CSV table of C-alpha atoms in Angstrom, one decimal:
chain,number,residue,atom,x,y,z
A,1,UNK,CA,26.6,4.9,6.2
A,2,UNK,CA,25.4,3.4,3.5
A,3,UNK,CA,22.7,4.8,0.8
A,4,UNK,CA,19.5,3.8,0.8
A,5,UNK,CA,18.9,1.8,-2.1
A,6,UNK,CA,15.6,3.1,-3.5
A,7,UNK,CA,17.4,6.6,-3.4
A,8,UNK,CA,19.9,8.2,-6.0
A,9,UNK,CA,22.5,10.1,-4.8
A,10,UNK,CA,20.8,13.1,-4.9
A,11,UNK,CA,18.1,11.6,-2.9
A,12,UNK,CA,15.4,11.0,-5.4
A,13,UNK,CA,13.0,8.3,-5.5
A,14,UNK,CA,14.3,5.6,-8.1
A,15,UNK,CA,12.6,2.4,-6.9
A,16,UNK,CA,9.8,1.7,-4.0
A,17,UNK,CA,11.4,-1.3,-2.2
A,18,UNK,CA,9.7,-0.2,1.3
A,19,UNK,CA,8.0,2.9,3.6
A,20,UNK,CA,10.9,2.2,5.9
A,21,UNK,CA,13.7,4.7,5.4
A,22,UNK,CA,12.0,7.1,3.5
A,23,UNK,CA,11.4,10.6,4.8
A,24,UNK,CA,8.1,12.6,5.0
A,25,UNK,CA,8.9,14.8,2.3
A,26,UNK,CA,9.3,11.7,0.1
A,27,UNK,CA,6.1,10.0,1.8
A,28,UNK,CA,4.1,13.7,0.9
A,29,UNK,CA,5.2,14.0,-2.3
A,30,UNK,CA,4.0,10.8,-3.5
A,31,UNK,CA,0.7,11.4,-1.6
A,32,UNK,CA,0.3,15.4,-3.1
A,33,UNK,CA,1.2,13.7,-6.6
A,34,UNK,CA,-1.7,11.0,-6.6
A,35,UNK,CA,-4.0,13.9,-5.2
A,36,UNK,CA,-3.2,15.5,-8.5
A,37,UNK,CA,-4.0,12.0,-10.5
A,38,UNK,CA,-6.8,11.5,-9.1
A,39,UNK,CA,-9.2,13.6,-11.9
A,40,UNK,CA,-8.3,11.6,-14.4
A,41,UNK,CA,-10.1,8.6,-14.0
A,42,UNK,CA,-13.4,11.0,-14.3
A,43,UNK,CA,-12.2,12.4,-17.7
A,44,UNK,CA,-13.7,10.6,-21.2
A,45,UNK,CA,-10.1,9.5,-21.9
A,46,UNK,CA,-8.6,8.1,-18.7
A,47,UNK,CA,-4.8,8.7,-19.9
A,48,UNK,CA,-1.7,11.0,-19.5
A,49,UNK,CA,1.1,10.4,-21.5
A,50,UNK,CA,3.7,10.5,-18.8
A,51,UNK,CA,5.1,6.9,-19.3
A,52,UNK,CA,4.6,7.1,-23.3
A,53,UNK,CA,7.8,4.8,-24.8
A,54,UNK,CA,8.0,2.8,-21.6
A,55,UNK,CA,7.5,-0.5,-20.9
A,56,UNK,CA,6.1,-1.7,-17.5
A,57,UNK,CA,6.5,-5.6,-16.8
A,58,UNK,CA,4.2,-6.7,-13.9
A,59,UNK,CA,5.7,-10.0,-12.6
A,60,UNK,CA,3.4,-11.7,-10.1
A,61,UNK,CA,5.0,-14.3,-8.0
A,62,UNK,CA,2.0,-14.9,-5.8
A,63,UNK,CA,-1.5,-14.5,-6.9
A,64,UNK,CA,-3.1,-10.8,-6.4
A,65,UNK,CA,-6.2,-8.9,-7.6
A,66,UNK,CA,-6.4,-5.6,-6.8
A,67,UNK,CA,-2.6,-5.1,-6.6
A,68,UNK,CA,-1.9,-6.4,-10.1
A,69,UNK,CA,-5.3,-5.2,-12.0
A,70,UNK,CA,-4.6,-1.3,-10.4
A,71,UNK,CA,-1.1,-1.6,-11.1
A,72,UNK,CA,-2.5,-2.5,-14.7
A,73,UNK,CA,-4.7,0.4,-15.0
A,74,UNK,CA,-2.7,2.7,-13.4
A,75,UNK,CA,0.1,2.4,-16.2
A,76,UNK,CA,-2.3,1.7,-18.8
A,77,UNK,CA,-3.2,5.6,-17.9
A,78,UNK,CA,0.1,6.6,-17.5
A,79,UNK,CA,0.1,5.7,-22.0
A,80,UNK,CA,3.1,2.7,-21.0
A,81,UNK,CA,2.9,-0.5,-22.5
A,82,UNK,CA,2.6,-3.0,-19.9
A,83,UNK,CA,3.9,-6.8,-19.5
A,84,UNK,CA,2.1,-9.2,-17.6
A,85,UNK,CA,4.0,-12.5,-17.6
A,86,UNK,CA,2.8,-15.7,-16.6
A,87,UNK,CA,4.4,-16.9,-14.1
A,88,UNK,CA,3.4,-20.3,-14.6
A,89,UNK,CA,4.0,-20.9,-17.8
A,90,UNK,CA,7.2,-18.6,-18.0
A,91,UNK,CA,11.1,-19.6,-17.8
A,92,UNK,CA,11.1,-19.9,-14.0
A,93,UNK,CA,8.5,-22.8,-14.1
A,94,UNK,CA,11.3,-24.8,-15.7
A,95,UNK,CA,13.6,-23.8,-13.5
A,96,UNK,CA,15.4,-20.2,-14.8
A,97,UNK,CA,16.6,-18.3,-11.9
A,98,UNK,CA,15.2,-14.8,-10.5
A,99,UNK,CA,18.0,-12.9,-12.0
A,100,UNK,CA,18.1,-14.8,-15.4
A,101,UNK,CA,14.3,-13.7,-15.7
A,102,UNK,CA,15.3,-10.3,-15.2
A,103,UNK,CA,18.1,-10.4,-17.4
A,104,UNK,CA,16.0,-11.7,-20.3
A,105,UNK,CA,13.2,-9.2,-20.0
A,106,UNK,CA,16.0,-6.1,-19.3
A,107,UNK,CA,17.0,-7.4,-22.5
A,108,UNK,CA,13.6,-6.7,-24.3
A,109,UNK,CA,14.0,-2.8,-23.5
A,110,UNK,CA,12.3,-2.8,-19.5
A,111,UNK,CA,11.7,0.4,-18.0
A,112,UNK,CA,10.1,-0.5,-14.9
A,113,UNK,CA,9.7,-4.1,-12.9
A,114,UNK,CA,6.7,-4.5,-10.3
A,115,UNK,CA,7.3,-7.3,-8.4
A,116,UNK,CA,5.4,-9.6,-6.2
A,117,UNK,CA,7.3,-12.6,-4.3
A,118,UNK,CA,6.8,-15.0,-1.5
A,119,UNK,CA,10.0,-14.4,-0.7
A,120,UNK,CA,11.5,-11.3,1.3
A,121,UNK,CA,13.5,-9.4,-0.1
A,122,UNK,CA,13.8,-10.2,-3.7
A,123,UNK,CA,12.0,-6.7,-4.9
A,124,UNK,CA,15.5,-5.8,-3.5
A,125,UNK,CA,17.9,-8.4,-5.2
A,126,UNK,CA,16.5,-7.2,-8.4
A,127,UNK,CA,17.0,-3.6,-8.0
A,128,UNK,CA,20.5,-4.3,-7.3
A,129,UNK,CA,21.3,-5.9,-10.8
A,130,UNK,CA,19.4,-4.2,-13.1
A,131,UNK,CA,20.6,-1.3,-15.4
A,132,UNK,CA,20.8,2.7,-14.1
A,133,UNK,CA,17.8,3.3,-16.2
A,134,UNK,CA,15.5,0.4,-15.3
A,135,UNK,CA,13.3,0.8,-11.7
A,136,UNK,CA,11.7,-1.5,-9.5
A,137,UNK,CA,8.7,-1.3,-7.6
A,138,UNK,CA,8.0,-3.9,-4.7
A,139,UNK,CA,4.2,-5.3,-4.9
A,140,UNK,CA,4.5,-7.2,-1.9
A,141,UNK,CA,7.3,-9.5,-0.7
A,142,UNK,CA,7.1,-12.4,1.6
A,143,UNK,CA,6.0,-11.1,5.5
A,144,UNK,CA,8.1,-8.1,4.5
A,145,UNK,CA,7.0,-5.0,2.7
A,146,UNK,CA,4.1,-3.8,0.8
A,147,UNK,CA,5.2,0.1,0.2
A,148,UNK,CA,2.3,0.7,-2.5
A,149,UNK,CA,-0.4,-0.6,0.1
A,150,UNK,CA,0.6,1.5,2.8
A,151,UNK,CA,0.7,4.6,0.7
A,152,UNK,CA,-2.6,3.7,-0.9
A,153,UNK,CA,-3.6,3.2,2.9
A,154,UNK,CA,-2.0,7.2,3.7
A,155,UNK,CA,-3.5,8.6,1.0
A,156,UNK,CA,-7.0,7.4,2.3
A,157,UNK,CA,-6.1,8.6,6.1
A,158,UNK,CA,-5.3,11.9,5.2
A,159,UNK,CA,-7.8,12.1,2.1
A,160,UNK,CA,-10.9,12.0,5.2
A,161,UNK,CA,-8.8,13.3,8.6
A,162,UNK,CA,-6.3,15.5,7.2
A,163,UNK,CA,-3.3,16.2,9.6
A,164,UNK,CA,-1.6,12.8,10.7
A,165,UNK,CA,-0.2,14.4,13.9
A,166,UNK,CA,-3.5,14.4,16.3
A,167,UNK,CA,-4.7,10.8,14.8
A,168,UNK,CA,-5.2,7.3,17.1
A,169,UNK,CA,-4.7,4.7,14.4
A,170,UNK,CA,-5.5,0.6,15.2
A,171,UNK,CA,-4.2,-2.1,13.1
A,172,UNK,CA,-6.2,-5.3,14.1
A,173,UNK,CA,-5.6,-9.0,13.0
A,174,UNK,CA,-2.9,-11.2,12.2
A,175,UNK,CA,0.1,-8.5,12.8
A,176,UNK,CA,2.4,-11.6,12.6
A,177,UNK,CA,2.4,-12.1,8.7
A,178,UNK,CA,1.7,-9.3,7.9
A,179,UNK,CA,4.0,-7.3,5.2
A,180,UNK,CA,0.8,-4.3,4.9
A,181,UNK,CA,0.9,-3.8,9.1
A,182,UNK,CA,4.5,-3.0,8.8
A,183,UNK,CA,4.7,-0.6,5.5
A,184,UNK,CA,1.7,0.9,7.2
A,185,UNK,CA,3.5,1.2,10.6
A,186,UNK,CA,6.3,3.3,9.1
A,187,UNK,CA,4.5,5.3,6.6
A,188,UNK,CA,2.5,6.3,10.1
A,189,UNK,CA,4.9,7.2,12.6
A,190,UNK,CA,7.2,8.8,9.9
A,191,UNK,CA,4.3,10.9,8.5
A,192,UNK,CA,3.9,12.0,12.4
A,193,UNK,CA,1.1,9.8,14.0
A,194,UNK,CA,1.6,9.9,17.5
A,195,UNK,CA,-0.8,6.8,18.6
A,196,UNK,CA,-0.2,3.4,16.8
A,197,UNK,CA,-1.5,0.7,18.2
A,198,UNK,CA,-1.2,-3.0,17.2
A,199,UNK,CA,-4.1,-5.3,18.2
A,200,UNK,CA,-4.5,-9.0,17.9
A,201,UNK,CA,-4.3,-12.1,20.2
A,202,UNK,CA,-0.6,-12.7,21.4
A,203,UNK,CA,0.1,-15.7,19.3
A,204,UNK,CA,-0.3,-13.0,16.0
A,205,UNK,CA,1.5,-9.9,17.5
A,206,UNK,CA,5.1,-10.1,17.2
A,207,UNK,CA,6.8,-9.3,20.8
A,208,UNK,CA,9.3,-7.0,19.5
A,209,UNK,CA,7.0,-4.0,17.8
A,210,UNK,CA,8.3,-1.3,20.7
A,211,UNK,CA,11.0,0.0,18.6
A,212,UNK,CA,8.8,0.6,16.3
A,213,UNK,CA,7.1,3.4,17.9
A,214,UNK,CA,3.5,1.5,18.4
A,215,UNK,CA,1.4,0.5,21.5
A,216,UNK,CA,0.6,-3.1,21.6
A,217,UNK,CA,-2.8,-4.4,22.5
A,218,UNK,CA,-4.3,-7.9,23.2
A,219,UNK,CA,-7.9,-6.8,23.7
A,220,UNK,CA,-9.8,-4.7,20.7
A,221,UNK,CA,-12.1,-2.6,23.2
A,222,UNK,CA,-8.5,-1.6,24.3
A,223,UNK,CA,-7.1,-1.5,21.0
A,224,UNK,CA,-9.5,0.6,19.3
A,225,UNK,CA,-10.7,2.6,22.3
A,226,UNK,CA,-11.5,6.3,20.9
A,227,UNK,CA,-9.2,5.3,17.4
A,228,UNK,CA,-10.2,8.0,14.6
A,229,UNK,CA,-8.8,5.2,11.9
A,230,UNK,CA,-9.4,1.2,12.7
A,231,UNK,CA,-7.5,-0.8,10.1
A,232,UNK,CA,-8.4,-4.7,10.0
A,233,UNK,CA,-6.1,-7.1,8.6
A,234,UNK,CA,-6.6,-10.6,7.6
A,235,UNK,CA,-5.8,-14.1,8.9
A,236,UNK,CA,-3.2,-15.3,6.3
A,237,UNK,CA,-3.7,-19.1,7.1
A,238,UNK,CA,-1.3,-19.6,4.2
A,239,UNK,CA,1.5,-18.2,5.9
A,240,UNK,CA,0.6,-19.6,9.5
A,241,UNK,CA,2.6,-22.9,10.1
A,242,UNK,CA,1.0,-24.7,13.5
A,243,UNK,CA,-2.3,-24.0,15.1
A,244,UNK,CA,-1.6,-20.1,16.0
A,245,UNK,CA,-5.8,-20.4,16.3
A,246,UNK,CA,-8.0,-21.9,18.2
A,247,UNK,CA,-10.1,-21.6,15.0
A,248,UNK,CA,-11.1,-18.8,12.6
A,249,UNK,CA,-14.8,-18.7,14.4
A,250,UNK,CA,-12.9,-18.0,18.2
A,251,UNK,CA,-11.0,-15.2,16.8
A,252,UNK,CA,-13.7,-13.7,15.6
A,253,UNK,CA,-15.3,-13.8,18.8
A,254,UNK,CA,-12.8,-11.9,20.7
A,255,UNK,CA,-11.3,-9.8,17.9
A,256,UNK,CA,-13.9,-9.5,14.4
A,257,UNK,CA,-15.3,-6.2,14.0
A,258,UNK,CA,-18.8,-5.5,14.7
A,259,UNK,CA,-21.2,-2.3,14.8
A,260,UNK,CA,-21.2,-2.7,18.6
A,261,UNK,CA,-17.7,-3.3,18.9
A,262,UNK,CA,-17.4,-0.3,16.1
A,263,UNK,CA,-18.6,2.0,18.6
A,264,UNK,CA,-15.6,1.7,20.8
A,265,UNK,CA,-13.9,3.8,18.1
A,266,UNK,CA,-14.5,7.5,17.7
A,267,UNK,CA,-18.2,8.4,16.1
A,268,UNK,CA,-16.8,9.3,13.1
A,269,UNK,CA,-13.9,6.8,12.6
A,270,UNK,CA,-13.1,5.6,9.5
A,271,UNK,CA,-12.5,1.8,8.6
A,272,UNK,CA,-10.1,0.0,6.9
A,273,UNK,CA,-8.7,-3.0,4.9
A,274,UNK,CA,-6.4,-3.8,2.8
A,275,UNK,CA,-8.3,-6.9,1.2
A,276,UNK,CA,-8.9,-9.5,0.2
A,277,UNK,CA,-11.5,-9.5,2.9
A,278,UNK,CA,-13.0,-12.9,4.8
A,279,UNK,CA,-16.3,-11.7,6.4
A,280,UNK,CA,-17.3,-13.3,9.3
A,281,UNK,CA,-13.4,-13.6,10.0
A,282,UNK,CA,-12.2,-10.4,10.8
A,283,UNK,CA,-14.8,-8.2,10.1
A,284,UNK,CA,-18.5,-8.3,9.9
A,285,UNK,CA,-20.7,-7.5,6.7
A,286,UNK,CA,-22.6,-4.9,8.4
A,287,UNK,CA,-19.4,-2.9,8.9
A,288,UNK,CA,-18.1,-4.0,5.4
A,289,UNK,CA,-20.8,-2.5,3.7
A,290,UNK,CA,-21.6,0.6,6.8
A,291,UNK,CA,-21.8,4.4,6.4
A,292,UNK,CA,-18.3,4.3,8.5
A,293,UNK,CA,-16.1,1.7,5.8
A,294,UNK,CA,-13.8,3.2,2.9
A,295,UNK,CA,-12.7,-0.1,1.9
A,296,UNK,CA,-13.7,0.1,-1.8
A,297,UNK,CA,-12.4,4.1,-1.8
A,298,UNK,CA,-8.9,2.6,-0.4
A,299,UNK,CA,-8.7,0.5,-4.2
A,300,UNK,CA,-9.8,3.6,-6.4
A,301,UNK,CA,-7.0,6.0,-4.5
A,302,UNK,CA,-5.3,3.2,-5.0
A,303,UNK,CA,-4.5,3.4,-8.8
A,304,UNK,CA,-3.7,7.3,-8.5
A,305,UNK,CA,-1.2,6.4,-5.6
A,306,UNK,CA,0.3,3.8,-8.0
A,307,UNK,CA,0.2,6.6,-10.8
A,308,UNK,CA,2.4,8.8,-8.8
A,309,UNK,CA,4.7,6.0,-7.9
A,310,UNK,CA,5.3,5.0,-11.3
A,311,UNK,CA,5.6,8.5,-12.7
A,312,UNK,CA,7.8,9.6,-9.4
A,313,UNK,CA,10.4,6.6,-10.0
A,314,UNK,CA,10.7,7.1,-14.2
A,315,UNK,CA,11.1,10.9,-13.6
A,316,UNK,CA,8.5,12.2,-14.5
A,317,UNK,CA,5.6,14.9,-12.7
A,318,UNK,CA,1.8,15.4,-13.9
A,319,UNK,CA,1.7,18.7,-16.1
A,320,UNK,CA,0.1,21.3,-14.2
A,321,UNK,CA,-3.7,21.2,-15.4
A,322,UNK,CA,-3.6,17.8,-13.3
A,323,UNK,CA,-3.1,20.2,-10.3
A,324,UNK,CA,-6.6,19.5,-9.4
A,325,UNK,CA,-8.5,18.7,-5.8
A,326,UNK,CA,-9.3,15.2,-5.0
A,327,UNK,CA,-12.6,13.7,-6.2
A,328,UNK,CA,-15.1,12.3,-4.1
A,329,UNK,CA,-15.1,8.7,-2.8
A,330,UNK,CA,-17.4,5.9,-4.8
A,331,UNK,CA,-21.2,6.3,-4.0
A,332,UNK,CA,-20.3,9.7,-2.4
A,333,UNK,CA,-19.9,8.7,1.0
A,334,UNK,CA,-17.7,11.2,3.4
A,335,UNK,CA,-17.6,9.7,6.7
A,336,UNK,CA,-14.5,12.5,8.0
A,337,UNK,CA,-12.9,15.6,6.5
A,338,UNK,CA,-12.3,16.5,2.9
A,339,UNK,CA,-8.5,16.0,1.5
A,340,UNK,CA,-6.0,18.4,2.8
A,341,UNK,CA,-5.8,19.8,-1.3
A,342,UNK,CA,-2.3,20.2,-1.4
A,343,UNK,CA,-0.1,19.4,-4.1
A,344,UNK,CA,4.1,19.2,-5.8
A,345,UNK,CA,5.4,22.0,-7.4
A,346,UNK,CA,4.9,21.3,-10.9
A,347,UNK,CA,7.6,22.8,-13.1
A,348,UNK,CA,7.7,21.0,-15.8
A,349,UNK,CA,11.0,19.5,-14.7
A,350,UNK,CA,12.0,15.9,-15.8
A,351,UNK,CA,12.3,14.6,-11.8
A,352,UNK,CA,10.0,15.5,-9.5
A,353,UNK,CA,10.9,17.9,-6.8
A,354,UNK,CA,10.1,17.0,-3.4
A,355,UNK,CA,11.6,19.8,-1.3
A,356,UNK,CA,14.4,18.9,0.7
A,357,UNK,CA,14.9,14.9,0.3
């Protein structure tokens, strides 16, 4: 059987390529590491000097503003020096290949590649061809992956309901294109949720998800019926080809989220979304911007869960007066349960130790 290729052969985490294939302890170390991250951006100097030395390239394929400003931060903080090349007016606009970009930026000392690409599976082309040392991190690739998101999305489920195994979790939209449904799908069911559900019209809801462990739904009083977690996802028209849609306003008829439609859901259910949002679309403002929505929390735990992906992968863990609970959510909202508060073992090793990998 072949290795995994974002493990070394002792099982440690060398690049993020996808949630699928990696093993709880794995998903729970990276979660326990942000929780210890996630003091620092209250401190007077927002930095750690975990990645001091290295050099972080961020190379953006397809446009992105939370992903590639948090990755940003989150290795500013980490003391790296960080690369962001323009795609556009870089090599590959005039026709240099993938690999020949990689090879020419390997060459200028890169210790870490995050990649975003239209296409699938090039976060994993690269990792196969750079050097021992070097590690790549997948930002989002094609219909495909989007690890980062789906941790970032973990780390807010258990940060406000705890314990995974007794949760009902509803992902709602365009399932279809979706790379964030399906990092989020195995990050779930491998973390130990016992309800997934899928939810969307049958034209965006692919026909083989039962492999995948989740319940498919074509109606959203059905699909978020008594759901502790309702994650909406948007309509990526870019990726459609063909009228899938009636039209955007049709969809939002039978499947945008509203406070009425809300209260299918659990009382105290949280809601989701990945971003960027289209209101009106999928999801209306008044459940945007409502006492039940941890959409802008999901992008500050996103730059600590992006922290400890960055620090996992180069080999390095937060010393132990990061050990620290988790801070509270912008503008102090707490809609479920505190964080579960616990954290890695920090030794002061140079790879972080997981438990049995």
């Amino acid at each position: 059987m072949a290795r995994n290729p974002q493990l070394n052969k002792n099982g440690e985490l060398i690049h993020l390529l996808s949630t699928e294939g990696l093993s709880r302890a794995i998903l729970t170390q990276i979660l326990d590491t942000a929780a210890n991250f996630t003091s620092v951006s209250n401190r007077e100097v927002k930095k750690v000097p975990l990645l001091r030395g290295k050099s972080v390239f961020n190379l953006f394929f397809e446009n992105s503003t939370r992903t590639r400003t948090t990755f940003e931060i989150a290795a500013t903080r980490l003391s790296a020096d960080v690369i962001n090349l323009d795609i556009a007016r870089s090599s590959t606009a005039k026709g240099e290949s993938l690999l020949d970009t990689i090879a020419n930026l390997s060459a200028m000392a890169a210790d870490i590649f995050v990649v975003r690409h239209s296409e699938s599976g090039a976060p994993y082309l690269i990792a196969q061809h750079v050097a021992p040392h070097v590690h790549v991190i997948n930002a989002g690739d094609g219909r495909h992956a989007h690890p980062t998101q789906g941790l970032l999305d973990m780390y807010t489920i258990r940060h406000y309901k705890k314990d995974f195994t007794n949760l009902s979790v509803a992902i709602v939209g365009d399932v279809l294109h979706s790379r964030v449904a399906r990092s989020d799908i195995h990050a779930l069911t491998t973390l130990g949720c016992p309800d997934v559900r899928v939810v969307g019209p049958r034209t965006l809801v692919p026909s083989d998800l039962s492999h995948m462990g989740v319940r498919v739904c074509h109606t959203l009083e059905e699909g978020i019926k008594d759901c502790d977690v309702v994650i909406t996802l948007r309509l990526q028209n870019e990726r459609m080809s063909g009228a899938l849609l009636p039209s955007s306003q049709e969809y939002f008829k039978s499947f945008g989220l509203t406070s009425e439609r809300l209260r299918w859901a659990k009382p105290d259910a949280i809601v989701m979304h990945p971003g960027p949002i289209n209101r009106g679309v999928e999801i209306d403002s008044a459940v945007v911007d409502g006492p039940q929505s941890v959409i802008l929390p999901q992008v500050t735990y996103g730059i600590a869960v992006r922290m400890a992906v960055m620090s996992i992968v180069a080999g390095n863990t937060p010393p132990p007066d990061m050990a620290q609970s988790a801070v509270s959510p912008p503008g102090g909202r707490t809609p479920g349960t505190g964080e579960a508060g616990s954290s890695v073992p920090l030794d002061g090793s140079s790879r972080a130790s997981g438990g049995a990998l």
